[in-house]
mmCIF file with all atom_site columns, C-alpha atoms in Angstrom:
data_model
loop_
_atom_site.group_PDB
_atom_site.id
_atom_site.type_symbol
_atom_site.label_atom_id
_atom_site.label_alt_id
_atom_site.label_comp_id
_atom_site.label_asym_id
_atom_site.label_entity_id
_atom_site.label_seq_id
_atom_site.pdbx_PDB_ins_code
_atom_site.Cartn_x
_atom_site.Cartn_y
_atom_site.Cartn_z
_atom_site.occupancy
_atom_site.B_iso_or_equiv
_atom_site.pdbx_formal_charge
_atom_site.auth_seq_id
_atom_site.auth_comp_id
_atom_site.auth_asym_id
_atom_site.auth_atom_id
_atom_site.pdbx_PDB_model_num
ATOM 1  C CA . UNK R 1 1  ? 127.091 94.893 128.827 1.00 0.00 ? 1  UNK R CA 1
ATOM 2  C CA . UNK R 1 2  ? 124.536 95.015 126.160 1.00 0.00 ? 2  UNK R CA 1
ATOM 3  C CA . UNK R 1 3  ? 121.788 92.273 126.331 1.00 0.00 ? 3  UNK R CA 1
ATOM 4  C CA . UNK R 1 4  ? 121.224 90.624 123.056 1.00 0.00 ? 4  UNK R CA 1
ATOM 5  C CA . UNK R 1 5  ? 117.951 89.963 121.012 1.00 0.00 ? 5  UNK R CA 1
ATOM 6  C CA . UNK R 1 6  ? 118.168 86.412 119.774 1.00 0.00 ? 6  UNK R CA 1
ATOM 7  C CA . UNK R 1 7  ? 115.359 86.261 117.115 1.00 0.00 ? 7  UNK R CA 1
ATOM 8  C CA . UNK R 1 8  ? 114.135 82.793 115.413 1.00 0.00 ? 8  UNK R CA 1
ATOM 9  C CA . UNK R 1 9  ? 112.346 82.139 112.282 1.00 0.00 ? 9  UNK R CA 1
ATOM 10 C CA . UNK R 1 10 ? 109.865 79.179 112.262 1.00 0.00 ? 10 UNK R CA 1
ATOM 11 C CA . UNK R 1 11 ? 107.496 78.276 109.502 1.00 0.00 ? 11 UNK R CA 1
ATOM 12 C CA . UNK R 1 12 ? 104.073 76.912 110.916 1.00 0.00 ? 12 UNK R CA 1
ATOM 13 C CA . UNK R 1 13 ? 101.335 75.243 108.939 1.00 0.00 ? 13 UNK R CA 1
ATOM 14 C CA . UNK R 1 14 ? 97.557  75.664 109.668 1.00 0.00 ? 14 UNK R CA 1
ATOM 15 C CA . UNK R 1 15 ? 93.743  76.590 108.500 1.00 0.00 ? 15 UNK R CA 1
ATOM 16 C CA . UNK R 1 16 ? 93.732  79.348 110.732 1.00 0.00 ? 16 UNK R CA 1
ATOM 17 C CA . UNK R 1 17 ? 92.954  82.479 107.997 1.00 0.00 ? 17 UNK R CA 1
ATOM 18 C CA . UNK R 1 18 ? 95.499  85.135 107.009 1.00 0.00 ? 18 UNK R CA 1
ATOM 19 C CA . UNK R 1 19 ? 93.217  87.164 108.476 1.00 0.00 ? 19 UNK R CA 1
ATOM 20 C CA . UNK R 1 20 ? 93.636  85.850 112.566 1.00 0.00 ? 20 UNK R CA 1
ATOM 21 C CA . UNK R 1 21 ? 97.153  84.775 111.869 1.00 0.00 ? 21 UNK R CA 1
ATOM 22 C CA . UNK R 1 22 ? 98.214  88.627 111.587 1.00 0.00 ? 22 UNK R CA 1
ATOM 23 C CA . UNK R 1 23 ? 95.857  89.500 114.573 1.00 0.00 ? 23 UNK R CA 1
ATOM 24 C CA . UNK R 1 24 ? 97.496  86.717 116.564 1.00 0.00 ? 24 UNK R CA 1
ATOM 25 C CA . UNK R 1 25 ? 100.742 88.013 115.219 1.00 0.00 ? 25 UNK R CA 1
ATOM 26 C CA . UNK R 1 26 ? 100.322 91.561 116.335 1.00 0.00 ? 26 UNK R CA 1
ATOM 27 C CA . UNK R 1 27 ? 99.381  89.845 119.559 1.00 0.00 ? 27 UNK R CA 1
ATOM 28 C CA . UNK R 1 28 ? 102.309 88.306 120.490 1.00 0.00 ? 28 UNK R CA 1
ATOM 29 C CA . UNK R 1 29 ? 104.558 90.567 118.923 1.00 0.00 ? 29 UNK R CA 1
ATOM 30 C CA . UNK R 1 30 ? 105.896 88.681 116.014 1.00 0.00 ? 30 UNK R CA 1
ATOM 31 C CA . UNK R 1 31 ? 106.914 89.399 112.519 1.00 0.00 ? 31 UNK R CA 1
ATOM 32 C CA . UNK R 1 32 ? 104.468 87.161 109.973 1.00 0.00 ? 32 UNK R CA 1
ATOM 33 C CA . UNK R 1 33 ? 104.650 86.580 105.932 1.00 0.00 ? 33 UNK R CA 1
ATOM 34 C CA . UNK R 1 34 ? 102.473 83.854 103.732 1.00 0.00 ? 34 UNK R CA 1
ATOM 35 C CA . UNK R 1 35 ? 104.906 81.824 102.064 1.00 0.00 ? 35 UNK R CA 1
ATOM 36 C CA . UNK R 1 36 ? 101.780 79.976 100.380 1.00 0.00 ? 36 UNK R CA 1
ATOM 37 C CA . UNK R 1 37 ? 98.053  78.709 100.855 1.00 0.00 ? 37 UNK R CA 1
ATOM 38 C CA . UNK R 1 38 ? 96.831  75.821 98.839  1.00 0.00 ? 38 UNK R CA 1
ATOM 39 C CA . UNK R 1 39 ? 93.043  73.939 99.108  1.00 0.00 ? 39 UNK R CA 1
ATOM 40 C CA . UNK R 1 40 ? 93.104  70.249 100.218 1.00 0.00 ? 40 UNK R CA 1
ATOM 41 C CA . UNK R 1 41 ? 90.140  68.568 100.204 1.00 0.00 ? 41 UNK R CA 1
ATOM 42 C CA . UNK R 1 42 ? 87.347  70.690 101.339 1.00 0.00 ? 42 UNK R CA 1
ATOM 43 C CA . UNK R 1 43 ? 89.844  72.899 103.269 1.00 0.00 ? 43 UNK R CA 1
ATOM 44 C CA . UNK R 1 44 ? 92.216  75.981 102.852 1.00 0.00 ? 44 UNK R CA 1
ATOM 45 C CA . UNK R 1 45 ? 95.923  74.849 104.468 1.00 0.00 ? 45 UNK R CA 1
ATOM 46 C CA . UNK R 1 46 ? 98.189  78.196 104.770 1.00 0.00 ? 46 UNK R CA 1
ATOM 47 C CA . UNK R 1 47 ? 101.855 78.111 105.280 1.00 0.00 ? 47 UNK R CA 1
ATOM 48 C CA . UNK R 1 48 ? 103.573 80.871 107.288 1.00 0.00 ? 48 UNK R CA 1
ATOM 49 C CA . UNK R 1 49 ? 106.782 82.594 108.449 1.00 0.00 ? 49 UNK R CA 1
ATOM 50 C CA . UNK R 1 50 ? 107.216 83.642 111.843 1.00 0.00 ? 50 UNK R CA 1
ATOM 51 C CA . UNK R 1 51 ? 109.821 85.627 113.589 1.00 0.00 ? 51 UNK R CA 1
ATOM 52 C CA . UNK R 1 52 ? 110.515 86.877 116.827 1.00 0.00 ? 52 UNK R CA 1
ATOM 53 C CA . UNK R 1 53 ? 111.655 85.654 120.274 1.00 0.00 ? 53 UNK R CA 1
ATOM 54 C CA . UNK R 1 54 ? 111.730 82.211 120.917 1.00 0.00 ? 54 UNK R CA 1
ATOM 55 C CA . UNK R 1 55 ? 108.471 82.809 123.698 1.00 0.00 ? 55 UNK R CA 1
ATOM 56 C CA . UNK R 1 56 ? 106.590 84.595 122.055 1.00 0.00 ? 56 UNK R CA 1
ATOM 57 C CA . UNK R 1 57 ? 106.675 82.256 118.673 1.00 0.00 ? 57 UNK R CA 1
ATOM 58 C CA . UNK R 1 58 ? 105.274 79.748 120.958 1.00 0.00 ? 58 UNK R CA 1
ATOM 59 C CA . UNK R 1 59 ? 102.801 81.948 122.745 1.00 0.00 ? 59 UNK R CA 1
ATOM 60 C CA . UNK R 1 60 ? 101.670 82.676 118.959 1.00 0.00 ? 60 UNK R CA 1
ATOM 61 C CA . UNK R 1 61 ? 101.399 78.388 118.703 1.00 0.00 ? 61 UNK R CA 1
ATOM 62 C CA . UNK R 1 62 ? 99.404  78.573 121.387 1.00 0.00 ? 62 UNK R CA 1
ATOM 63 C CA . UNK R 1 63 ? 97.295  81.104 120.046 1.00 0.00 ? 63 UNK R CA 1
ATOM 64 C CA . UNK R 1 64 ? 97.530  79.663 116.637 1.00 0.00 ? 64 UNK R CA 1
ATOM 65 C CA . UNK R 1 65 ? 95.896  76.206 117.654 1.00 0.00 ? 65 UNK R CA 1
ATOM 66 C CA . UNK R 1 66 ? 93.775  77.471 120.050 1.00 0.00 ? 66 UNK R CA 1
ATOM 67 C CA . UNK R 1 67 ? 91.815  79.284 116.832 1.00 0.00 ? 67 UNK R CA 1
ATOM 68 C CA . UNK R 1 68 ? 92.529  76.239 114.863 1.00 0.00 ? 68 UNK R CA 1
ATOM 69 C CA . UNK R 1 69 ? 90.200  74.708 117.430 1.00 0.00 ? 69 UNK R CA 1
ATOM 70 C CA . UNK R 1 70 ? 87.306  77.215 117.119 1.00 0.00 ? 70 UNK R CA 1
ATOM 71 C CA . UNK R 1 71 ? 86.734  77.182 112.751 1.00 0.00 ? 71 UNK R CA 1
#
């Protein structure tokens, strides 16, 4: 019986940098793209693609707002 991978794509929107995305990426084991970054206001908004296993997208939320917190 072969166990299968189920993988999920997600897009997630944040100020958290390129930069700490892919480090919280590599964390958590996920794939990662920029699908765009635009400025509102005073601040940078960046748009991502994430794929991977349903738990560890969210473990990369987690991580994701948990920087979002710190800028």
């Amino acid at each position: 019986m072969h166990n299968r991978l189920i993988v999920f794509t997600e897009t997630v929107v944040t100020s958290v940098t390129p930069k700490k995305a892919f480090e919280a990426a590599e964390e958590c084991l996920i794939e990662i793209r920029v699908v765009e970054s635009r400025k509102e206001a005073a601040n940078w908004i960046y748009e991502y693609e994430v794929k991977g296993e349903i738990e560890k997208i969210e473990k990369f939320r987690e991580r994701i707002e948990s920087l979002r917190i710190f800028e």
